[in-house]
Amino acid sequence: MTLEVRKLTAGYRNKIVITDVSFELAPGSIMAFFGHNGAGKSTTLKTILGALSPVEGEVWLDGERIDRLPIPERIARGIRYLPDSRGVFPDLTVEENLDVVARMNAADSGARIAVADVLSMLPLLEARRGSYAGTMSGGQQQMLAFGLALLGSPRCILLEEPSVGLQPDLVEMLFGEIRRICAKHAISAILVEHKIASAMAISDHVLIMNNGAVVFDGPPAKARESNFWEFF
Ligand SMILES: Nc1ncnc2c1ncn2[C@@H]1O[C@H](COP(=O)(O)OP(=O)(O)OP(=O)(O)O)[C@@H](O)[C@H]1O
Ligand SMILES: [Mg+2]
């Protein structure tokens, strides 16, 4: 398994927000992660990234326990986090954004994805390589944010609502690229999304959380038949 989350309990100061959260991601697989506002999705991702320490439980990446490692050590092992604010540098061009992040990831080891590789993987970025990121549409910026996450040796990409503010055709294009590249390079991804049908269409499994606990973990077809949508 690429990512194994085992009985994770975490929260803020004295407030436990997620309890006993467990799931696994196979190499190259995508997990759609749903739940109502405040269910604990971001808290789960922040604990995998290392911004929060678990009270109990474990996080394993490629067979190595990472839940006590500082954030840069997790990034070096291939954890990537895409905030919903996109996290691109608006005053730099597409190529400069990629160059800067490639240098920040310099400690990353393993088979590396370089700036030129990202530009050839994502034709939209190649076409806009000289454009300032801040002048691009939301969809193009989100594509760039995904491109930045691919630099180095990503193993598991955590995406927070990548479709926010995007035209429907761009959502389909972005999700298609995520599906294609994750499968080709055996990169796993967790997709927190409110565009449920589009997210399920590219996902291998679905996790639904309610009040800080996992209430469904299974394939999209089973999720569609389930009655867990009442939680939304
Ligand atoms: N920094 C924080 N300090 C204290 N409590 C927090 C903090 N961030 C989130 N919470 C609380 O933790 C709970 C879970 O929040 P979380 O952000 O994980 O939910 P979410 O599923 O990501 O929701 P959304 O769909 O709105 O993004 C909520 O009750 C929220 O108020
Ligand atoms: Mg959230």
Coordinates of N, CA and C and ligand atoms in Angstrom, one line a residue:
M1 N 0.8 -1.2 0.0 CA 0.0 0.0 0.0 C 0.9 1.3 0.0
T2 N 0.4 2.3 -0.7 CA 1.2 3.6 -0.7 C 0.9 4.3 0.7
L3 N -0.4 4.5 1.0 CA -0.7 5.1 2.2 C -1.6 4.2 3.1
E4 N -1.2 4.1 4.4 CA -2.1 3.4 5.3 C -2.3 4.3 6.5
V5 N -3.6 4.6 6.8 CA -4.0 5.4 7.9 C -4.7 4.4 8.9
R6 N -4.1 4.3 10.1 CA -4.6 3.3 11.0 C -5.1 4.0 12.3
K7 N -6.4 3.9 12.5 CA -7.0 4.3 13.8 C -6.6 5.6 14.2
L8 N -6.6 6.6 13.3 CA -6.1 7.9 13.6 C -7.1 8.7 14.4
T9 N -6.7 9.3 15.5 CA -7.5 10.2 16.4 C -6.7 11.5 16.5
A10 N -7.3 12.6 16.2 CA -6.6 13.9 16.2 C -7.5 15.0 16.3
G11 N -7.0 16.2 16.6 CA -7.8 17.4 16.8 C -7.0 18.6 17.1
Y12 N -7.6 19.5 17.8 CA -7.0 20.8 18.1 C -6.9 21.0 19.6
R13 N -5.8 21.3 20.2 CA -5.6 21.5 21.6 C -6.4 20.4 22.4
N14 N -7.4 20.7 23.1 CA -8.1 19.7 23.9 C -9.3 19.1 23.2
K15 N -9.5 19.5 21.9 CA -10.7 19.1 21.2 C -10.4 18.0 20.2
I16 N -10.8 16.8 20.5 CA -10.7 15.7 19.5 C -11.7 15.9 18.4
V17 N -11.3 15.8 17.1 CA -12.2 16.1 16.0 C -12.4 14.8 15.2
I18 N -11.3 14.0 15.0 CA -11.5 12.8 14.2 C -11.1 11.6 15.1
T19 N -11.9 10.5 15.0 CA -11.7 9.4 15.9 C -11.6 8.1 15.1
D20 N -10.5 7.3 15.3 CA -10.4 6.0 14.8 C -10.5 5.9 13.3
V21 N -9.9 6.9 12.6 CA -10.0 6.9 11.1 C -9.0 6.0 10.5
S22 N -9.5 5.0 9.7 CA -8.6 4.1 9.0 C -9.0 3.9 7.6
F23 N -8.0 3.9 6.7 CA -8.2 3.5 5.3 C -6.8 3.3 4.6
E24 N -6.9 2.7 3.4 CA -5.6 2.4 2.7 C -5.8 2.9 1.3
L25 N -4.6 3.3 0.7 CA -4.6 3.7 -0.7 C -3.5 2.8 -1.4
A26 N -4.0 2.1 -2.5 CA -3.0 1.3 -3.3 C -2.3 2.3 -4.2
P27 N -1.1 1.8 -4.7 CA -0.3 2.7 -5.6 C -1.2 3.1 -6.9
G28 N -1.2 4.4 -7.2 CA -1.9 4.9 -8.4 C -3.4 5.0 -8.2
S29 N -3.9 4.7 -7.0 CA -5.4 4.8 -6.8 C -5.8 6.1 -6.3
I30 N -7.0 6.5 -6.6 CA -7.6 7.8 -6.2 C -8.8 7.5 -5.2
M31 N -8.8 8.2 -4.1 CA -9.8 8.1 -3.1 C -10.6 9.4 -3.1
A32 N -11.9 9.3 -3.4 CA -12.8 10.5 -3.2 C -13.2 10.5 -1.7
F33 N -13.1 11.7 -1.1 CA -13.2 11.9 0.3 C -14.3 12.9 0.5
F34 N -15.5 12.4 1.0 CA -16.7 13.3 1.2 C -17.1 13.4 2.6
G35 N -17.9 14.3 2.9 CA -18.5 14.5 4.2 C -19.0 16.0 4.3
H36 N -19.9 16.2 5.2 CA -20.5 17.5 5.4 C -19.4 18.5 5.9
N37 N -19.8 19.8 5.9 CA -18.8 20.8 6.5 C -18.6 20.5 7.9
G38 N -17.3 20.5 8.3 CA -16.9 20.2 9.7 C -16.8 18.7 10.0
A39 N -17.0 17.9 9.0 CA -16.9 16.4 9.3 C -15.6 15.9 9.7
G40 N -14.5 16.6 9.3 CA -13.1 16.2 9.7 C -12.2 15.9 8.6
K41 N -12.6 16.2 7.3 CA -11.8 15.9 6.2 C -10.5 16.6 6.2
S42 N -10.5 17.9 6.4 CA -9.3 18.7 6.4 C -8.4 18.3 7.5
T43 N -9.0 18.0 8.7 CA -8.3 17.6 9.9 C -7.5 16.3 9.6
T44 N -8.2 15.4 8.9 CA -7.5 14.1 8.5 C -6.3 14.4 7.5
L45 N -6.5 15.3 6.5 CA -5.4 15.6 5.6 C -4.3 16.3 6.3
K46 N -4.6 17.2 7.2 CA -3.6 18.0 8.0 C -2.8 17.0 8.9
T47 N -3.4 16.0 9.4 CA -2.7 15.0 10.2 C -1.8 14.2 9.3
I48 N -2.2 13.8 8.1 CA -1.3 13.0 7.2 C -0.1 13.9 6.8
L49 N -0.4 15.2 6.5 CA 0.7 16.1 6.1 C 1.7 16.3 7.3
G50 N 1.1 16.4 8.5 CA 2.0 16.7 9.6 C 1.8 18.0 10.3
A51 N 0.8 18.8 9.8 CA 0.5 20.0 10.4 C -0.2 19.8 11.8
L52 N -0.8 18.6 12.0 CA -1.3 18.3 13.3 C -0.7 16.9 13.7
S53 N -0.5 16.8 15.0 CA 0.0 15.5 15.5 C -1.1 14.6 16.0
P54 N -1.1 13.3 15.6 CA -2.2 12.5 16.1 C -2.2 12.3 17.6
V55 N -3.3 12.2 18.2 CA -3.4 11.8 19.6 C -3.1 10.3 19.7
E56 N -3.7 9.6 18.8 CA -3.5 8.1 18.7 C -3.5 7.7 17.2
G57 N -3.0 6.6 16.9 CA -3.0 6.1 15.5 C -1.7 6.3 14.8
E58 N -1.7 5.8 13.6 CA -0.5 5.8 12.8 C -0.8 6.1 11.3
V59 N 0.3 6.7 10.7 CA 0.2 7.0 9.2 C 1.5 6.3 8.6
W60 N 1.3 5.5 7.6 CA 2.4 4.8 7.0 C 2.4 5.2 5.5
L61 N 3.6 5.4 5.0 CA 3.8 5.7 3.6 C 4.8 4.8 3.0
D62 N 4.4 4.0 2.0 CA 5.3 3.0 1.4 C 6.0 2.1 2.4
G63 N 5.3 1.7 3.4 CA 5.8 0.8 4.4 C 6.6 1.4 5.5
E64 N 6.7 2.8 5.5 CA 7.4 3.5 6.6 C 6.5 4.3 7.4
R65 N 6.6 4.2 8.7 CA 5.8 5.0 9.6 C 6.2 6.5 9.6
I66 N 5.3 7.4 9.3 CA 5.7 8.8 9.1 C 5.0 9.8 10.0
D67 N 4.1 9.3 10.9 CA 3.2 10.2 11.7 C 4.0 11.0 12.7
R68 N 5.2 10.7 13.0 CA 6.0 11.5 14.0 C 7.0 12.4 13.2
L69 N 7.1 12.3 11.9 CA 8.1 13.1 11.2 C 7.6 14.5 11.0
P70 N 8.6 15.5 10.9 CA 8.2 16.8 10.6 C 7.7 17.0 9.1
I71 N 7.0 18.0 8.8 CA 6.4 18.2 7.5 C 7.5 18.0 6.4
P72 N 8.7 18.7 6.5 CA 9.6 18.6 5.3 C 10.1 17.1 5.1
E73 N 10.1 16.3 6.1 CA 10.5 14.9 6.0 C 9.4 14.1 5.2
R74 N 8.2 14.5 5.5 CA 7.1 13.8 4.8 C 7.0 14.2 3.3
I75 N 7.3 15.5 3.1 CA 7.4 16.0 1.7 C 8.5 15.3 1.0
A76 N 9.6 15.1 1.6 CA 10.8 14.5 1.0 C 10.4 13.0 0.7
R77 N 9.5 12.4 1.4 CA 9.1 11.0 1.1 C 7.9 10.9 0.1
G78 N 7.4 12.1 -0.3 CA 6.4 12.1 -1.3 C 5.0 12.5 -1.0
I79 N 4.8 13.0 0.3 CA 3.5 13.6 0.6 C 3.4 15.0 -0.1
R80 N 2.3 15.3 -0.7 CA 2.0 16.6 -1.3 C 0.6 17.0 -0.8
Y81 N 0.5 18.3 -0.5 CA -0.7 18.9 -0.1 C -1.1 20.1 -1.0
L82 N -2.3 20.1 -1.6 CA -2.7 21.2 -2.4 C -3.9 21.9 -1.6
P83 N -3.6 23.1 -1.1 CA -4.7 23.8 -0.4 C -5.7 24.3 -1.4
D84 N -6.9 24.6 -0.9 CA -8.0 25.1 -1.8 C -7.6 26.5 -2.3
S85 N -6.7 27.1 -1.7 CA -6.3 28.5 -2.1 C -5.3 28.4 -3.3
R86 N -5.0 27.2 -3.7 CA -4.2 26.9 -4.9 C -2.7 27.0 -4.7
G87 N -2.2 28.0 -4.0 CA -0.7 28.0 -3.6 C 0.2 28.2 -4.8
V88 N -0.1 29.0 -5.7 CA 0.8 29.3 -6.8 C 1.4 30.7 -6.5
F89 N 2.5 31.1 -7.1 CA 3.0 32.4 -7.0 C 2.5 33.3 -8.2
P90 N 1.6 34.2 -7.9 CA 0.9 34.9 -9.0 C 1.8 35.8 -9.8
D91 N 2.9 36.3 -9.2 CA 3.8 37.2 -9.9 C 4.9 36.5 -10.6
L92 N 4.9 35.2 -10.6 CA 5.9 34.4 -11.4 C 5.2 33.8 -12.5
T93 N 6.0 33.5 -13.6 CA 5.4 32.8 -14.7 C 5.2 31.3 -14.4
V94 N 4.5 30.6 -15.2 CA 4.3 29.2 -15.0 C 5.7 28.5 -14.8
E95 N 6.6 28.8 -15.7 CA 7.9 28.1 -15.7 C 8.7 28.5 -14.4
E96 N 8.6 29.8 -14.0 CA 9.3 30.2 -12.8 C 8.7 29.6 -11.5
N97 N 7.3 29.5 -11.5 CA 6.7 28.7 -10.4 C 7.3 27.3 -10.3
L98 N 7.4 26.6 -11.4 CA 7.9 25.3 -11.4 C 9.4 25.2 -11.0
D99 N 10.2 26.2 -11.4 CA 11.6 26.2 -11.1 C 11.8 26.4 -9.6
V100 N 11.0 27.4 -9.0 CA 11.1 27.7 -7.6 C 10.8 26.5 -6.7
V101 N 9.6 25.8 -7.1 CA 9.2 24.7 -6.2 C 10.2 23.5 -6.4
A102 N 10.7 23.4 -7.7 CA 11.6 22.3 -7.9 C 12.9 22.5 -7.0
R103 N 13.3 23.7 -6.8 CA 14.5 24.0 -6.0 C 14.1 23.8 -4.5
M104 N 12.9 24.2 -4.1 CA 12.5 24.0 -2.7 C 12.4 22.5 -2.4
N105 N 12.1 21.6 -3.4 CA 12.0 20.2 -3.2 C 13.4 19.5 -3.4
A106 N 14.5 20.2 -3.4 CA 15.7 19.7 -3.8 C 16.2 18.5 -2.9
A107 N 15.7 18.4 -1.7 CA 16.1 17.3 -0.8 C 15.4 16.0 -1.1
D108 N 14.3 16.1 -1.9 CA 13.5 15.0 -2.3 C 14.4 13.9 -3.0
S109 N 14.2 12.6 -2.6 CA 15.0 11.6 -3.2 C 14.2 10.7 -4.1
G110 N 14.8 9.8 -4.8 CA 14.0 8.8 -5.6 C 14.0 9.3 -7.0
A111 N 13.1 8.6 -7.8 CA 12.9 8.9 -9.2 C 12.3 10.2 -9.3
R112 N 12.9 11.2 -9.9 CA 12.4 12.5 -9.8 C 11.7 13.0 -11.1
I113 N 10.6 13.8 -10.9 CA 9.9 14.4 -11.9 C 10.4 15.9 -12.0
A114 N 11.0 16.2 -13.1 CA 11.6 17.6 -13.3 C 10.6 18.5 -13.9
V115 N 11.0 19.8 -14.0 CA 10.2 20.9 -14.6 C 9.8 20.5 -16.0
A116 N 10.8 20.0 -16.8 CA 10.5 19.7 -18.2 C 9.5 18.5 -18.3
D117 N 9.6 17.6 -17.3 CA 8.6 16.5 -17.3 C 7.2 17.0 -17.1
V118 N 7.1 17.9 -16.1 CA 5.7 18.4 -15.8 C 5.2 19.1 -17.0
L119 N 6.0 19.9 -17.7 CA 5.6 20.7 -18.8 C 5.1 19.7 -20.0
S120 N 5.8 18.6 -20.1 CA 5.4 17.7 -21.1 C 4.2 16.8 -20.7
M121 N 4.0 16.6 -19.4 CA 2.8 15.9 -18.9 C 1.5 16.7 -19.1
L122 N 1.6 18.0 -18.8 CA 0.4 18.9 -18.8 C 0.5 19.9 -19.9
P123 N 0.0 19.6 -21.1 CA 0.1 20.4 -22.3 C -0.3 21.9 -22.0
L124 N -1.4 22.0 -21.2 CA -1.9 23.4 -20.9 C -0.8 24.2 -20.3
L125 N 0.0 23.6 -19.4 CA 1.1 24.4 -18.8 C 2.2 24.7 -19.8
E126 N 2.5 23.8 -20.7 CA 3.5 24.0 -21.7 C 3.1 25.2 -22.6
A127 N 1.8 25.3 -22.9 CA 1.3 26.4 -23.8 C 1.3 27.7 -23.1
R128 N 1.3 27.7 -21.7 CA 1.3 28.9 -20.9 C 2.6 29.1 -20.2
R129 N 3.7 28.5 -20.5 CA 4.9 28.5 -19.7 C 5.4 29.9 -19.4
G130 N 5.2 30.9 -20.3 CA 5.7 32.2 -20.1 C 4.7 33.2 -19.5
S131 N 3.4 32.7 -19.1 CA 2.4 33.5 -18.6 C 2.6 33.7 -17.1
Y132 N 2.2 34.9 -16.6 CA 2.2 35.1 -15.1 C 1.1 34.3 -14.6
A133 N 1.3 33.6 -13.5 CA 0.3 32.7 -12.9 C -1.0 33.5 -12.5
G134 N -0.7 34.7 -12.0 CA -1.8 35.6 -11.5 C -2.8 36.0 -12.6
T135 N -2.3 36.0 -13.9 CA -3.1 36.4 -15.0 C -4.0 35.3 -15.6
M136 N -3.7 34.1 -15.1 CA -4.4 32.9 -15.7 C -5.8 32.6 -15.0
S137 N -6.6 31.9 -15.7 CA -7.9 31.5 -15.1 C -7.7 30.6 -13.9
G138 N -8.8 30.5 -13.1 CA -8.8 29.6 -11.9 C -8.4 28.2 -12.3
G139 N -8.9 27.7 -13.4 CA -8.6 26.3 -13.9 C -7.2 26.2 -14.2
Q140 N -6.6 27.2 -14.9 CA -5.2 27.1 -15.3 C -4.3 27.1 -14.1
Q141 N -4.7 28.0 -13.1 CA -3.9 28.0 -11.9 C -4.0 26.7 -11.1
Q142 N -5.2 26.1 -11.1 CA -5.3 24.8 -10.4 C -4.5 23.7 -11.1
M143 N -4.4 23.8 -12.4 CA -3.6 22.9 -13.2 C -2.1 23.1 -12.8
L144 N -1.7 24.4 -12.7 CA -0.3 24.7 -12.2 C -0.1 24.2 -10.8
A145 N -1.0 24.4 -9.9 CA -0.9 23.9 -8.6 C -0.7 22.3 -8.6
F146 N -1.4 21.6 -9.4 CA -1.2 20.2 -9.5 C 0.1 19.9 -10.1
G147 N 0.6 20.7 -11.1 CA 1.9 20.5 -11.7 C 3.0 20.7 -10.7
L148 N 2.8 21.7 -9.8 CA 3.8 21.9 -8.7 C 3.9 20.7 -7.8
A149 N 2.7 20.1 -7.5 CA 2.7 18.9 -6.6 C 3.4 17.7 -7.2
L150 N 3.5 17.7 -8.6 CA 4.1 16.5 -9.3 C 5.6 16.6 -9.2
L151 N 6.2 17.8 -9.0 CA 7.7 17.9 -9.0 C 8.3 17.0 -7.9
G152 N 9.5 16.5 -8.2 CA 10.2 15.6 -7.2 C 9.7 14.2 -7.4
S153 N 9.4 13.6 -6.2 CA 8.9 12.2 -6.2 C 7.6 12.0 -5.4
P154 N 6.5 12.6 -6.0 CA 5.3 12.5 -5.2 C 4.8 11.0 -5.1
R155 N 4.3 10.7 -4.0 CA 3.7 9.3 -3.8 C 2.2 9.4 -3.5
C156 N 1.9 10.5 -2.7 CA 0.5 10.6 -2.3 C 0.1 12.1 -2.3
I157 N -0.8 12.5 -3.2 CA -1.2 13.9 -3.3 C -2.5 14.1 -2.6
L158 N -2.6 15.1 -1.7 CA -3.8 15.4 -0.9 C -4.4 16.7 -1.5
L159 N -5.6 16.6 -2.1 CA -6.2 17.7 -2.9 C -7.4 18.2 -2.1
E160 N -7.4 19.5 -1.8 CA -8.6 20.1 -1.1 C -9.4 20.8 -2.2
E161 N -10.6 20.3 -2.5 CA -11.5 21.0 -3.4 C -10.9 21.6 -4.6
P162 N -10.2 20.8 -5.4 CA -9.5 21.5 -6.6 C -10.5 22.1 -7.6
S163 N -11.8 21.7 -7.5 CA -12.7 22.2 -8.6 C -13.3 23.6 -8.2
V164 N -13.0 24.1 -7.0 CA -13.7 25.4 -6.6 C -13.4 26.5 -7.6
G165 N -14.5 27.1 -8.0 CA -14.4 28.2 -8.9 C -14.1 27.9 -10.4
L166 N -14.1 26.6 -10.7 CA -13.8 26.2 -12.1 C -15.0 26.0 -13.0
Q167 N -14.9 26.3 -14.3 CA -16.0 26.0 -15.2 C -16.0 24.5 -15.3
P168 N -17.3 23.9 -15.5 CA -17.4 22.5 -15.6 C -16.5 21.8 -16.6
D169 N -16.2 22.4 -17.7 CA -15.4 21.7 -18.7 C -13.9 21.6 -18.2
L170 N -13.5 22.7 -17.4 CA -12.2 22.6 -16.9 C -12.0 21.6 -15.7
V171 N -13.1 21.4 -15.0 CA -13.1 20.4 -13.9 C -12.9 19.1 -14.5
E172 N -13.6 18.8 -15.6 CA -13.5 17.5 -16.3 C -12.1 17.3 -16.8
M173 N -11.5 18.4 -17.4 CA -10.1 18.3 -17.9 C -9.1 18.1 -16.8
L174 N -9.2 18.9 -15.7 CA -8.3 18.7 -14.6 C -8.4 17.3 -14.0
F175 N -9.6 16.9 -13.8 CA -9.8 15.5 -13.2 C -9.3 14.4 -14.1
G176 N -9.5 14.6 -15.4 CA -8.9 13.7 -16.4 C -7.4 13.6 -16.3
E177 N -6.8 14.8 -16.2 CA -5.3 14.8 -16.1 C -4.8 14.1 -14.8
I178 N -5.6 14.4 -13.7 CA -5.2 13.8 -12.4 C -5.3 12.3 -12.5
R179 N -6.4 11.8 -13.1 CA -6.6 10.3 -13.2 C -5.4 9.7 -14.1
R180 N -5.2 10.4 -15.2 CA -4.2 9.8 -16.2 C -2.8 9.8 -15.5
I181 N -2.4 10.9 -14.9 CA -1.0 11.0 -14.4 C -0.8 10.1 -13.2
C182 N -1.8 10.1 -12.3 CA -1.7 9.2 -11.1 C -1.6 7.8 -11.5
A183 N -2.4 7.3 -12.5 CA -2.3 5.9 -12.9 C -1.0 5.6 -13.5
K184 N -0.5 6.5 -14.4 CA 0.7 6.3 -15.2 C 1.9 6.2 -14.3
H185 N 2.0 7.1 -13.2 CA 3.2 7.2 -12.4 C 3.0 6.6 -11.0
A186 N 1.9 5.8 -10.9 CA 1.6 5.1 -9.6 C 1.6 6.0 -8.4
I187 N 1.0 7.2 -8.6 CA 0.9 8.2 -7.6 C -0.5 8.1 -7.0
S188 N -0.7 8.0 -5.7 CA -2.0 7.9 -5.1 C -2.5 9.4 -4.8
A189 N -3.8 9.5 -4.7 CA -4.4 10.8 -4.4 C -5.6 10.7 -3.6
I190 N -5.8 11.7 -2.7 CA -7.0 11.8 -2.0 C -7.7 13.1 -2.4
L191 N -8.9 13.0 -2.9 CA -9.6 14.1 -3.5 C -10.8 14.5 -2.6
V192 N -10.7 15.6 -1.9 CA -11.8 16.1 -1.1 C -12.6 17.0 -2.1
E193 N -13.8 16.7 -2.3 CA -14.6 17.4 -3.3 C -16.1 17.6 -3.0
H194 N -16.7 18.6 -3.4 CA -18.1 18.7 -3.3 C -18.8 18.4 -4.6
K195 N -18.0 18.3 -5.7 CA -18.5 17.9 -7.0 C -18.4 16.3 -7.0
I196 N -19.5 15.8 -6.4 CA -19.5 14.3 -6.0 C -19.4 13.4 -7.3
A197 N -20.3 13.7 -8.2 CA -20.3 12.8 -9.4 C -19.0 12.8 -10.2
S198 N -18.4 14.0 -10.4 CA -17.2 14.1 -11.1 C -16.0 13.5 -10.4
A199 N -16.0 13.6 -9.0 CA -14.9 13.0 -8.2 C -15.0 11.5 -8.2
M200 N -16.3 11.0 -8.1 CA -16.4 9.5 -8.1 C -16.1 8.9 -9.4
A201 N -16.3 9.7 -10.5 CA -16.0 9.2 -11.9 C -14.5 8.8 -12.0
I202 N -13.6 9.5 -11.3 CA -12.2 9.2 -11.5 C -11.6 8.5 -10.3
S203 N -12.5 8.0 -9.3 CA -12.0 7.5 -8.1 C -12.1 5.9 -8.1
D204 N -11.2 5.3 -7.4 CA -11.2 3.8 -7.2 C -12.0 3.5 -5.9
H205 N -11.9 4.4 -5.0 CA -12.8 4.2 -3.8 C -13.2 5.5 -3.1
V206 N -14.2 5.3 -2.3 CA -14.9 6.5 -1.7 C -14.8 6.3 -0.2
L207 N -14.5 7.4 0.5 CA -14.5 7.4 1.9 C -15.5 8.5 2.3
I208 N -16.5 8.2 3.2 CA -17.4 9.2 3.6 C -17.2 9.3 5.1
M209 N -17.1 10.6 5.6 CA -16.9 10.8 7.0 C -18.1 11.6 7.5
N210 N -18.5 11.3 8.8 CA -19.5 12.0 9.4 C -19.1 12.2 10.9
N211 N -19.2 13.5 11.4 CA -18.8 13.8 12.8 C -17.5 13.1 13.2
G212 N -16.5 13.3 12.3 CA -15.2 12.8 12.7 C -14.9 11.3 12.6
A213 N -15.9 10.6 12.1 CA -15.7 9.1 12.0 C -16.0 8.7 10.5
V214 N -15.4 7.6 10.1 CA -15.6 7.0 8.8 C -16.9 6.3 8.9
V215 N -17.9 6.6 8.0 CA -19.1 5.9 7.9 C -19.3 5.0 6.7
F216 N -18.4 5.3 5.7 CA -18.4 4.4 4.5 C -17.1 4.4 3.9
D217 N -16.6 3.2 3.4 CA -15.4 3.0 2.7 C -15.6 1.9 1.7
G218 N -15.7 2.2 0.4 CA -15.9 1.2 -0.5 C -15.9 1.7 -2.0
P219 N -16.2 0.9 -2.9 CA -16.1 1.4 -4.3 C -17.2 2.4 -4.7
P220 N -17.0 3.2 -5.7 CA -18.0 4.2 -6.1 C -19.4 3.6 -6.4
A221 N -19.4 2.4 -7.0 CA -20.7 1.8 -7.3 C -21.5 1.6 -6.1
K222 N -20.8 1.1 -5.0 CA -21.5 0.8 -3.8 C -21.9 2.1 -3.1
A223 N -21.0 3.1 -3.2 CA -21.3 4.4 -2.6 C -22.6 5.0 -3.2
R224 N -22.7 4.8 -4.5 CA -23.9 5.4 -5.2 C -25.2 4.7 -4.7
E225 N -25.1 3.5 -4.3 CA -26.3 2.7 -3.8 C -26.6 3.0 -2.4
S226 N -25.6 3.5 -1.7 CA -25.7 3.6 -0.2 C -26.6 4.7 0.2
N227 N -27.0 4.8 1.5 CA -27.9 5.8 1.9 C -27.1 6.9 2.7
F228 N -25.7 6.9 2.5 CA -24.9 7.9 3.3 C -25.1 9.3 2.8
W229 N -25.7 9.5 1.6 CA -25.9 10.8 1.1 C -26.7 11.7 2.0
E230 N -27.5 11.0 2.9 CA -28.3 11.8 3.8 C -27.4 12.7 4.7
F231 N -26.1 12.4 4.8 CA -25.3 13.2 5.6 C -24.9 14.5 5.0
F232 N -25.2 14.7 3.7 CA -24.8 15.9 3.0 C -25.8 17.0 3.1
Ligands
LIG1 N1 -7.8 25.3 13.7 C1 -8.9 24.8 14.3 N2 -9.0 24.9 15.7 C2 -10.1 24.4 16.3 N3 -11.0 23.7 15.7 C3 -10.9 23.5 14.4 C4 -9.9 24.1 13.6 N4 -10.0 23.7 12.3 C5 -11.2 23.0 12.3 N5 -11.7 22.8 13.5 C6 -12.9 22.1 13.8 O1 -12.8 20.7 13.5 C7 -13.9 20.2 13.0 C8 -13.6 19.5 11.7 O2 -13.2 20.5 10.8 P1 -12.5 20.2 9.4 O3 -12.0 21.5 8.9 O4 -11.6 19.0 9.5 O5 -13.8 19.7 8.5 P2 -14.0 19.5 7.0 O6 -14.6 18.2 6.8 O7 -12.7 19.8 6.3 O8 -15.1 20.6 6.6 P3 -15.3 21.6 5.3 O9 -16.0 20.7 4.3 O10 -16.0 22.7 5.8 O11 -13.9 21.9 4.8 C9 -15.0 21.3 12.9 O12 -15.8 21.2 14.0 C10 -14.1 22.6 13.0 O13 -14.8 23.6 13.6
MG2 MG -12.1 21.2 4.9

